[in-house]
C-alpha cells in the first residue's frame, strides 16, 4: 500500500507522482537539464542524473523500502540529531526526519531547472520523541545540470532549541581505493573509529585504505571527489560548518543487511552537516538554512 500523499500542489509537466520501491510514493522529476527521484518518505533523493550523464548518487541494490527503515543511499536527511540520540538510546539513528512522510508542498520550473519542495512539521510522534519541539522544516530540491539541496528549519516553539542536521549523501564513484577527496587539507577531524579526540589535520587529500568515519568540525570548505577511476564531483555548501566522510569498507558493509557485501567500493559519503559543537540553536521564530550544490564532470 503506497503512502498516499497528502493533497498535492499544482505540478509542472516535469514532475510526476508515482509508486516506487516498497509501494512508497515517489516524485519523478524529468527536467531539461537533469532528472531525479525523490521519495516522500524522508524527502529522500534517491537519484540525480545530469542530462546525458551517469547517476551521481549511489543507491544500494539491497536498500529496504519498508516502514521504520531508512533507504540506503541517495541523500538521507539526518535531523534533528546525528547518529545515536544521547538522551534516548532507543531513538532511531540519525533522527526521525528520514523515517517520516514529508508533504510535497510546491513544484515549479525555473529555466532549465525543476524545483520541488517538501515540508515536515512537528506531530504527536515527534512531540513525544527525544526532541519534543515545535518546528517546521522545508526542504528544497533543485534538479538540473547541478543538484541543489536546501534544508530550512524554523523554530515554531515558545523557547529556543538546538538540533543537529546532515545531508548524508552517498556519491557514486569508480572505486573507493583509487579516489581522493580534496578540500579538507589542514582541517582537524574526529576519527569516530578511534575515540573522540580530535586528530591532527592532514596536509594531503583524503584517501581510503580501510573503514573511514571522520567528522570535520568548523569547516566550510568545498570538497572535490576525484581520482584515476572516478569522474570529478564537487560539493559546495553554505550554512554548514561540519563535514562527515564515510566509507564502511569490507566488514561493516558485510554486517549491514541493506548493503551489498561488494558494494563498499562503489560509494563514498560526503555529508554536509551541522553537528556536535556546530549544532544549530534557534530562538522562537528564527530560521536557519543549510544548503549544498553538487556538480559532476561527465
Ligand atoms: O555518517 C557516518 C555514519 O554515522 C556511520 O557511523 C554509519 O553509521 C553511517 O552513518 C550510516 O548510518 P545508518 O544509520 O544510515 O546506517
PDB file of N, CA and C in Angstrom, residues 50-133:
ATOM      1  N   UNK A  50      22.432  14.326 -14.139  1.00  0.00           N
ATOM      2  CA  UNK A  50      22.526  15.470 -15.058  1.00  0.00           C
ATOM      3  C   UNK A  50      22.319  14.953 -16.480  1.00  0.00           C
ATOM      4  N   UNK A  51      21.622  15.710 -17.294  1.00  0.00           N
ATOM      5  CA  UNK A  51      21.291  15.219 -18.643  1.00  0.00           C
ATOM      6  C   UNK A  51      22.519  14.690 -19.355  1.00  0.00           C
ATOM      7  N   UNK A  52      22.367  13.470 -19.849  1.00  0.00           N
ATOM      8  CA  UNK A  52      23.440  12.878 -20.638  1.00  0.00           C
ATOM      9  C   UNK A  52      24.538  12.256 -19.802  1.00  0.00           C
ATOM     10  N   UNK A  53      24.425  12.376 -18.477  1.00  0.00           N
ATOM     11  CA  UNK A  53      25.494  11.825 -17.624  1.00  0.00           C
ATOM     12  C   UNK A  53      24.977  10.638 -16.817  1.00  0.00           C
ATOM     13  N   UNK A  54      25.901   9.912 -16.271  1.00  0.00           N
ATOM     14  CA  UNK A  54      25.571   8.748 -15.428  1.00  0.00           C
ATOM     15  C   UNK A  54      25.082   9.238 -14.064  1.00  0.00           C
ATOM     16  N   UNK A  55      24.418   8.353 -13.315  1.00  0.00           N
ATOM     17  CA  UNK A  55      23.936   8.727 -11.973  1.00  0.00           C
ATOM     18  C   UNK A  55      25.083   9.253 -11.102  1.00  0.00           C
ATOM     19  N   UNK A  56      24.805  10.274 -10.346  1.00  0.00           N
ATOM     20  CA  UNK A  56      25.837  10.846  -9.461  1.00  0.00           C
ATOM     21  C   UNK A  56      25.672  10.313  -8.043  1.00  0.00           C
ATOM     22  N   UNK A  57      24.435   9.914  -7.708  1.00  0.00           N
ATOM     23  CA  UNK A  57      24.176   9.382  -6.369  1.00  0.00           C
ATOM     24  C   UNK A  57      24.171   7.862  -6.421  1.00  0.00           C
ATOM     25  N   UNK A  58      24.608   7.256  -5.322  1.00  0.00           N
ATOM     26  CA  UNK A  58      24.648   5.795  -5.234  1.00  0.00           C
ATOM     27  C   UNK A  58      23.511   5.291  -4.373  1.00  0.00           C
ATOM     28  N   UNK A  59      22.868   4.222  -4.810  1.00  0.00           N
ATOM     29  CA  UNK A  59      21.850   3.531  -4.008  1.00  0.00           C
ATOM     30  C   UNK A  59      22.242   2.058  -3.914  1.00  0.00           C
ATOM     31  N   UNK A  60      22.072   1.489  -2.732  1.00  0.00           N
ATOM     32  CA  UNK A  60      22.349   0.059  -2.581  1.00  0.00           C
ATOM     33  C   UNK A  60      21.265  -0.769  -3.265  1.00  0.00           C
ATOM     34  N   UNK A  61      21.690  -1.831  -3.909  1.00  0.00           N
ATOM     35  CA  UNK A  61      20.723  -2.771  -4.503  1.00  0.00           C
ATOM     36  C   UNK A  61      19.944  -3.494  -3.410  1.00  0.00           C
ATOM     37  N   UNK A  62      20.452  -3.403  -2.175  1.00  0.00           N
ATOM     38  CA  UNK A  62      19.803  -4.105  -1.054  1.00  0.00           C
ATOM     39  C   UNK A  62      18.974  -3.158  -0.189  1.00  0.00           C
ATOM     40  N   UNK A  63      18.826  -1.909  -0.635  1.00  0.00           N
ATOM     41  CA  UNK A  63      18.083  -0.942   0.192  1.00  0.00           C
ATOM     42  C   UNK A  63      16.690  -1.470   0.529  1.00  0.00           C
ATOM     43  N   UNK A  64      16.295  -1.245   1.781  1.00  0.00           N
ATOM     44  CA  UNK A  64      14.916  -1.574   2.154  1.00  0.00           C
ATOM     45  C   UNK A  64      14.023  -0.387   1.817  1.00  0.00           C
ATOM     46  N   UNK A  65      12.760  -0.679   1.525  1.00  0.00           N
ATOM     47  CA  UNK A  65      11.746   0.354   1.309  1.00  0.00           C
ATOM     48  C   UNK A  65      10.560   0.041   2.207  1.00  0.00           C
ATOM     49  N   UNK A  66      10.877  -0.175   3.502  1.00  0.00           N
ATOM     50  CA  UNK A  66       9.825  -0.593   4.442  1.00  0.00           C
ATOM     51  C   UNK A  66       9.705   0.417   5.582  1.00  0.00           C
ATOM     52  N   UNK A  67       8.495   0.526   6.141  1.00  0.00           N
ATOM     53  CA  UNK A  67       8.314   1.476   7.239  1.00  0.00           C
ATOM     54  C   UNK A  67       9.325   1.222   8.356  1.00  0.00           C
ATOM     55  N   UNK A  68       9.846   2.287   8.913  1.00  0.00           N
ATOM     56  CA  UNK A  68      10.764   2.143  10.053  1.00  0.00           C
ATOM     57  C   UNK A  68      12.199   1.912   9.643  1.00  0.00           C
ATOM     58  N   UNK A  69      12.426   1.701   8.318  1.00  0.00           N
ATOM     59  CA  UNK A  69      13.812   1.532   7.855  1.00  0.00           C
ATOM     60  C   UNK A  69      14.171   2.661   6.901  1.00  0.00           C
ATOM     61  N   UNK A  70      15.326   3.284   7.085  1.00  0.00           N
ATOM     62  CA  UNK A  70      15.742   4.321   6.127  1.00  0.00           C
ATOM     63  C   UNK A  70      16.164   3.676   4.811  1.00  0.00           C
ATOM     64  N   UNK A  71      16.064   4.426   3.726  1.00  0.00           N
ATOM     65  CA  UNK A  71      16.587   3.948   2.446  1.00  0.00           C
ATOM     66  C   UNK A  71      18.106   4.000   2.529  1.00  0.00           C
ATOM     67  N   UNK A  72      18.765   3.086   1.852  1.00  0.00           N
ATOM     68  CA  UNK A  72      20.233   3.025   1.884  1.00  0.00           C
ATOM     69  C   UNK A  72      20.799   3.622   0.611  1.00  0.00           C
ATOM     70  N   UNK A  73      21.298   4.856   0.731  1.00  0.00           N
ATOM     71  CA  UNK A  73      21.894   5.514  -0.431  1.00  0.00           C
ATOM     72  C   UNK A  73      21.234   6.856  -0.676  1.00  0.00           C
ATOM     73  N   UNK A  74      21.537   7.463  -1.801  1.00  0.00           N
ATOM     74  CA  UNK A  74      20.957   8.761  -2.136  1.00  0.00           C
ATOM     75  C   UNK A  74      21.334   9.803  -1.091  1.00  0.00           C
ATOM     76  N   UNK A  75      20.330  10.578  -0.641  1.00  0.00           N
ATOM     77  CA  UNK A  75      20.605  11.655   0.325  1.00  0.00           C
ATOM     78  C   UNK A  75      19.662  11.523   1.520  1.00  0.00           C
ATOM     79  N   UNK A  76      20.008  10.697   2.500  1.00  0.00           N
ATOM     80  CA  UNK A  76      19.186  10.675   3.729  1.00  0.00           C
ATOM     81  C   UNK A  76      19.289  12.011   4.454  1.00  0.00           C
ATOM     82  N   UNK A  77      18.144  12.485   4.961  1.00  0.00           N
ATOM     83  CA  UNK A  77      18.149  13.709   5.784  1.00  0.00           C
ATOM     84  C   UNK A  77      18.265  13.289   7.245  1.00  0.00           C
ATOM     85  N   UNK A  78      19.378  13.648   7.874  1.00  0.00           N
ATOM     86  CA  UNK A  78      19.548  13.366   9.297  1.00  0.00           C
ATOM     87  C   UNK A  78      19.105  14.612  10.059  1.00  0.00           C
ATOM     88  N   UNK A  79      18.082  14.479  10.863  1.00  0.00           N
ATOM     89  CA  UNK A  79      17.513  15.599  11.631  1.00  0.00           C
ATOM     90  C   UNK A  79      16.552  15.026  12.661  1.00  0.00           C
ATOM     91  N   UNK A  80      16.470  15.510  13.838  1.00  0.00           N
ATOM     92  CA  UNK A  80      17.161  16.659  14.479  1.00  0.00           C
ATOM     93  C   UNK A  80      18.372  16.240  15.309  1.00  0.00           C
ATOM     94  N   UNK A  81      18.832  14.984  15.134  1.00  0.00           N
ATOM     95  CA  UNK A  81      20.115  14.583  15.739  1.00  0.00           C
ATOM     96  C   UNK A  81      20.891  13.718  14.753  1.00  0.00           C
ATOM     97  N   UNK A  82      22.213  13.608  15.033  1.00  0.00           N
ATOM     98  CA  UNK A  82      23.108  12.871  14.145  1.00  0.00           C
ATOM     99  C   UNK A  82      23.672  11.676  14.891  1.00  0.00           C
ATOM    100  N   UNK A  83      23.538  10.474  14.273  1.00  0.00           N
ATOM    101  CA  UNK A  83      23.998   9.281  14.978  1.00  0.00           C
ATOM    102  C   UNK A  83      23.000   8.890  16.050  1.00  0.00           C
ATOM    103  N   UNK A  84      23.509   8.290  17.120  1.00  0.00           N
ATOM    104  CA  UNK A  84      22.640   7.851  18.220  1.00  0.00           C
ATOM    105  C   UNK A  84      22.174   9.075  19.006  1.00  0.00           C
ATOM    106  N   UNK A  85      20.960   8.957  19.616  1.00  0.00           N
ATOM    107  CA  UNK A  85      20.470  10.069  20.436  1.00  0.00           C
ATOM    108  C   UNK A  85      20.967   9.841  21.869  1.00  0.00           C
ATOM    109  N   UNK A  86      21.752  10.772  22.370  1.00  0.00           N
ATOM    110  CA  UNK A  86      22.407  10.557  23.677  1.00  0.00           C
ATOM    111  C   UNK A  86      21.385  10.452  24.808  1.00  0.00           C
ATOM    112  N   UNK A  87      20.201  11.075  24.634  1.00  0.00           N
ATOM    113  CA  UNK A  87      19.204  11.053  25.718  1.00  0.00           C
ATOM    114  C   UNK A  87      18.312   9.825  25.647  1.00  0.00           C
ATOM    115  N   UNK A  88      18.233   9.197  24.447  1.00  0.00           N
ATOM    116  CA  UNK A  88      17.311   8.065  24.291  1.00  0.00           C
ATOM    117  C   UNK A  88      17.934   7.032  23.354  1.00  0.00           C
ATOM    118  N   UNK A  89      18.616   6.044  23.899  1.00  0.00           N
ATOM    119  CA  UNK A  89      19.285   5.034  23.060  1.00  0.00           C
ATOM    120  C   UNK A  89      18.326   4.283  22.134  1.00  0.00           C
ATOM    121  N   UNK A  90      17.010   4.301  22.499  1.00  0.00           N
ATOM    122  CA  UNK A  90      16.050   3.573  21.646  1.00  0.00           C
ATOM    123  C   UNK A  90      15.605   4.415  20.443  1.00  0.00           C
ATOM    124  N   UNK A  91      15.977   5.694  20.440  1.00  0.00           N
ATOM    125  CA  UNK A  91      15.539   6.589  19.341  1.00  0.00           C
ATOM    126  C   UNK A  91      16.271   6.210  18.058  1.00  0.00           C
ATOM    127  N   UNK A  92      15.647   6.443  16.898  1.00  0.00           N
ATOM    128  CA  UNK A  92      16.265   5.998  15.634  1.00  0.00           C
ATOM    129  C   UNK A  92      17.564   6.736  15.349  1.00  0.00           C
ATOM    130  N   UNK A  93      18.545   6.000  14.822  1.00  0.00           N
ATOM    131  CA  UNK A  93      19.815   6.610  14.424  1.00  0.00           C
ATOM    132  C   UNK A  93      19.562   7.740  13.430  1.00  0.00           C
ATOM    133  N   UNK A  94      20.237   8.860  13.601  1.00  0.00           N
ATOM    134  CA  UNK A  94      20.176   9.994  12.690  1.00  0.00           C
ATOM    135  C   UNK A  94      18.834  10.719  12.681  1.00  0.00           C
ATOM    136  N   UNK A  95      18.008  10.494  13.760  1.00  0.00           N
ATOM    137  CA  UNK A  95      16.799  11.300  13.888  1.00  0.00           C
ATOM    138  C   UNK A  95      15.586  10.704  13.189  1.00  0.00           C
ATOM    139  N   UNK A  96      14.469  11.409  13.289  1.00  0.00           N
ATOM    140  CA  UNK A  96      13.194  10.896  12.781  1.00  0.00           C
ATOM    141  C   UNK A  96      12.871  11.392  11.359  1.00  0.00           C
ATOM    142  N   UNK A  97      13.568  12.416  10.873  1.00  0.00           N
ATOM    143  CA  UNK A  97      13.145  13.042   9.601  1.00  0.00           C
ATOM    144  C   UNK A  97      13.203  12.082   8.425  1.00  0.00           C
ATOM    145  N   UNK A  98      14.203  11.220   8.366  1.00  0.00           N
ATOM    146  CA  UNK A  98      14.344  10.340   7.192  1.00  0.00           C
ATOM    147  C   UNK A  98      13.359   9.164   7.236  1.00  0.00           C
ATOM    148  N   UNK A  99      12.666   9.012   8.379  1.00  0.00           N
ATOM    149  CA  UNK A  99      11.667   7.945   8.507  1.00  0.00           C
ATOM    150  C   UNK A  99      10.245   8.478   8.346  1.00  0.00           C
ATOM    151  N   UNK A 100      10.117   9.801   8.265  1.00  0.00           N
ATOM    152  CA  UNK A 100       8.791  10.436   8.261  1.00  0.00           C
ATOM    153  C   UNK A 100       8.303  10.644   6.839  1.00  0.00           C
ATOM    154  N   UNK A 101       6.993  10.706   6.663  1.00  0.00           N
ATOM    155  CA  UNK A 101       6.417  11.072   5.363  1.00  0.00           C
ATOM    156  C   UNK A 101       6.329  12.585   5.283  1.00  0.00           C
ATOM    157  N   UNK A 102       7.078  13.176   4.369  1.00  0.00           N
ATOM    158  CA  UNK A 102       7.051  14.630   4.162  1.00  0.00           C
ATOM    159  C   UNK A 102       5.947  14.969   3.178  1.00  0.00           C
ATOM    160  N   UNK A 103       5.456  16.190   3.255  1.00  0.00           N
ATOM    161  CA  UNK A 103       4.437  16.693   2.328  1.00  0.00           C
ATOM    162  C   UNK A 103       5.137  17.332   1.139  1.00  0.00           C
ATOM    163  N   UNK A 104       4.713  17.005  -0.069  1.00  0.00           N
ATOM    164  CA  UNK A 104       5.220  17.709  -1.252  1.00  0.00           C
ATOM    165  C   UNK A 104       4.460  19.026  -1.314  1.00  0.00           C
ATOM    166  N   UNK A 105       5.131  20.121  -1.022  1.00  0.00           N
ATOM    167  CA  UNK A 105       4.407  21.391  -0.808  1.00  0.00           C
ATOM    168  C   UNK A 105       4.427  22.332  -2.004  1.00  0.00           C
ATOM    169  N   UNK A 106       5.391  22.135  -2.925  1.00  0.00           N
ATOM    170  CA  UNK A 106       5.435  23.038  -4.099  1.00  0.00           C
ATOM    171  C   UNK A 106       6.322  22.407  -5.169  1.00  0.00           C
ATOM    172  N   UNK A 107       6.055  22.783  -6.426  1.00  0.00           N
ATOM    173  CA  UNK A 107       6.914  22.326  -7.531  1.00  0.00           C
ATOM    174  C   UNK A 107       6.798  23.361  -8.650  1.00  0.00           C
ATOM    175  N   UNK A 108       7.944  23.693  -9.236  1.00  0.00           N
ATOM    176  CA  UNK A 108       7.916  24.700 -10.304  1.00  0.00           C
ATOM    177  C   UNK A 108       9.134  24.526 -11.195  1.00  0.00           C
ATOM    178  N   UNK A 109       9.035  25.072 -12.395  1.00  0.00           N
ATOM    179  CA  UNK A 109      10.194  25.086 -13.278  1.00  0.00           C
ATOM    180  C   UNK A 109      10.829  26.465 -13.224  1.00  0.00           C
ATOM    181  N   UNK A 110      12.157  26.476 -13.204  1.00  0.00           N
ATOM    182  CA  UNK A 110      12.916  27.735 -13.199  1.00  0.00           C
ATOM    183  C   UNK A 110      13.989  27.627 -14.277  1.00  0.00           C
ATOM    184  N   UNK A 111      13.672  28.132 -15.477  1.00  0.00           N
ATOM    185  CA  UNK A 111      14.588  27.942 -16.605  1.00  0.00           C
ATOM    186  C   UNK A 111      14.681  26.462 -16.934  1.00  0.00           C
ATOM    187  N   UNK A 112      15.921  25.949 -16.999  1.00  0.00           N
ATOM    188  CA  UNK A 112      16.110  24.523 -17.295  1.00  0.00           C
ATOM    189  C   UNK A 112      16.005  23.657 -16.037  1.00  0.00           C
ATOM    190  N   UNK A 113      15.886  24.293 -14.873  1.00  0.00           N
ATOM    191  CA  UNK A 113      15.838  23.550 -13.599  1.00  0.00           C
ATOM    192  C   UNK A 113      14.385  23.279 -13.192  1.00  0.00           C
ATOM    193  N   UNK A 114      14.249  22.268 -12.349  1.00  0.00           N
ATOM    194  CA  UNK A 114      12.957  21.972 -11.719  1.00  0.00           C
ATOM    195  C   UNK A 114      13.170  22.022 -10.209  1.00  0.00           C
ATOM    196  N   UNK A 115      12.331  22.764  -9.505  1.00  0.00           N
ATOM    197  CA  UNK A 115      12.447  22.898  -8.050  1.00  0.00           C
ATOM    198  C   UNK A 115      11.245  22.197  -7.416  1.00  0.00           C
ATOM    199  N   UNK A 116      11.525  21.285  -6.491  1.00  0.00           N
ATOM    200  CA  UNK A 116      10.451  20.587  -5.766  1.00  0.00           C
ATOM    201  C   UNK A 116      10.701  20.824  -4.280  1.00  0.00           C
ATOM    202  N   UNK A 117       9.667  21.170  -3.566  1.00  0.00           N
ATOM    203  CA  UNK A 117       9.818  21.483  -2.141  1.00  0.00           C
ATOM    204  C   UNK A 117       8.980  20.534  -1.302  1.00  0.00           C
ATOM    205  N   UNK A 118       9.538  20.182  -0.146  1.00  0.00           N
ATOM    206  CA  UNK A 118       8.899  19.266   0.791  1.00  0.00           C
ATOM    207  C   UNK A 118       8.848  19.920   2.163  1.00  0.00           C
ATOM    208  N   UNK A 119       7.877  19.489   2.959  1.00  0.00           N
ATOM    209  CA  UNK A 119       7.650  20.139   4.254  1.00  0.00           C
ATOM    210  C   UNK A 119       7.368  19.083   5.319  1.00  0.00           C
ATOM    211  N   UNK A 120       7.962  19.320   6.498  1.00  0.00           N
ATOM    212  CA  UNK A 120       7.723  18.451   7.657  1.00  0.00           C
ATOM    213  C   UNK A 120       7.532  19.337   8.880  1.00  0.00           C
ATOM    214  N   UNK A 121       6.493  19.063   9.653  1.00  0.00           N
ATOM    215  CA  UNK A 121       6.276  19.823  10.894  1.00  0.00           C
ATOM    216  C   UNK A 121       6.143  18.830  12.047  1.00  0.00           C
ATOM    217  N   UNK A 122       6.171  19.370  13.257  1.00  0.00           N
ATOM    218  CA  UNK A 122       6.053  18.520  14.433  1.00  0.00           C
ATOM    219  C   UNK A 122       4.710  17.790  14.435  1.00  0.00           C
ATOM    220  N   UNK A 123       4.704  16.643  15.085  1.00  0.00           N
ATOM    221  CA  UNK A 123       3.491  15.807  15.172  1.00  0.00           C
ATOM    222  C   UNK A 123       3.411  15.221  16.573  1.00  0.00           C
ATOM    223  N   UNK A 124       2.344  14.501  16.852  1.00  0.00           N
ATOM    224  CA  UNK A 124       2.264  13.846  18.166  1.00  0.00           C
ATOM    225  C   UNK A 124       3.503  12.971  18.376  1.00  0.00           C
ATOM    226  N   UNK A 125       3.884  12.253  17.307  1.00  0.00           N
ATOM    227  CA  UNK A 125       5.030  11.335  17.428  1.00  0.00           C
ATOM    228  C   UNK A 125       6.310  12.110  17.746  1.00  0.00           C
ATOM    229  N   UNK A 126       6.536  13.200  17.038  1.00  0.00           N
ATOM    230  CA  UNK A 126       7.801  13.924  17.288  1.00  0.00           C
ATOM    231  C   UNK A 126       7.746  14.648  18.633  1.00  0.00           C
ATOM    232  N   UNK A 127       6.550  15.143  18.989  1.00  0.00           N
ATOM    233  CA  UNK A 127       6.451  15.848  20.270  1.00  0.00           C
ATOM    234  C   UNK A 127       6.602  14.901  21.450  1.00  0.00           C
ATOM    235  N   UNK A 128       6.451  13.605  21.195  1.00  0.00           N
ATOM    236  CA  UNK A 128       6.682  12.598  22.245  1.00  0.00           C
ATOM    237  C   UNK A 128       8.048  11.928  22.084  1.00  0.00           C
ATOM    238  N   UNK A 129       8.886  12.516  21.199  1.00  0.00           N
ATOM    239  CA  UNK A 129      10.201  11.903  20.975  1.00  0.00           C
ATOM    240  C   UNK A 129      11.244  12.535  21.895  1.00  0.00           C
ATOM    241  N   UNK A 130      12.471  12.150  21.671  1.00  0.00           N
ATOM    242  CA  UNK A 130      13.583  12.709  22.465  1.00  0.00           C
ATOM    243  C   UNK A 130      13.837  14.168  22.105  1.00  0.00           C
ATOM    244  N   UNK A 131      13.148  14.661  21.084  1.00  0.00           N
ATOM    245  CA  UNK A 131      13.287  16.054  20.649  1.00  0.00           C
ATOM    246  C   UNK A 131      11.881  16.595  20.428  1.00  0.00           C
ATOM    247  N   UNK A 132      11.224  17.116  21.511  1.00  0.00           N
ATOM    248  CA  UNK A 132       9.770  17.377  21.508  1.00  0.00           C
ATOM    249  C   UNK A 132       9.362  18.770  21.042  1.00  0.00           C
ATOM    250  N   UNK A 133      10.171  19.404  20.229  1.00  0.00           N
ATOM    251  CA  UNK A 133       9.933  20.827  19.922  1.00  0.00           C
ATOM    252  C   UNK A 133       8.979  21.043  18.751  1.00  0.00           C
TER     253      UNK A 133
END
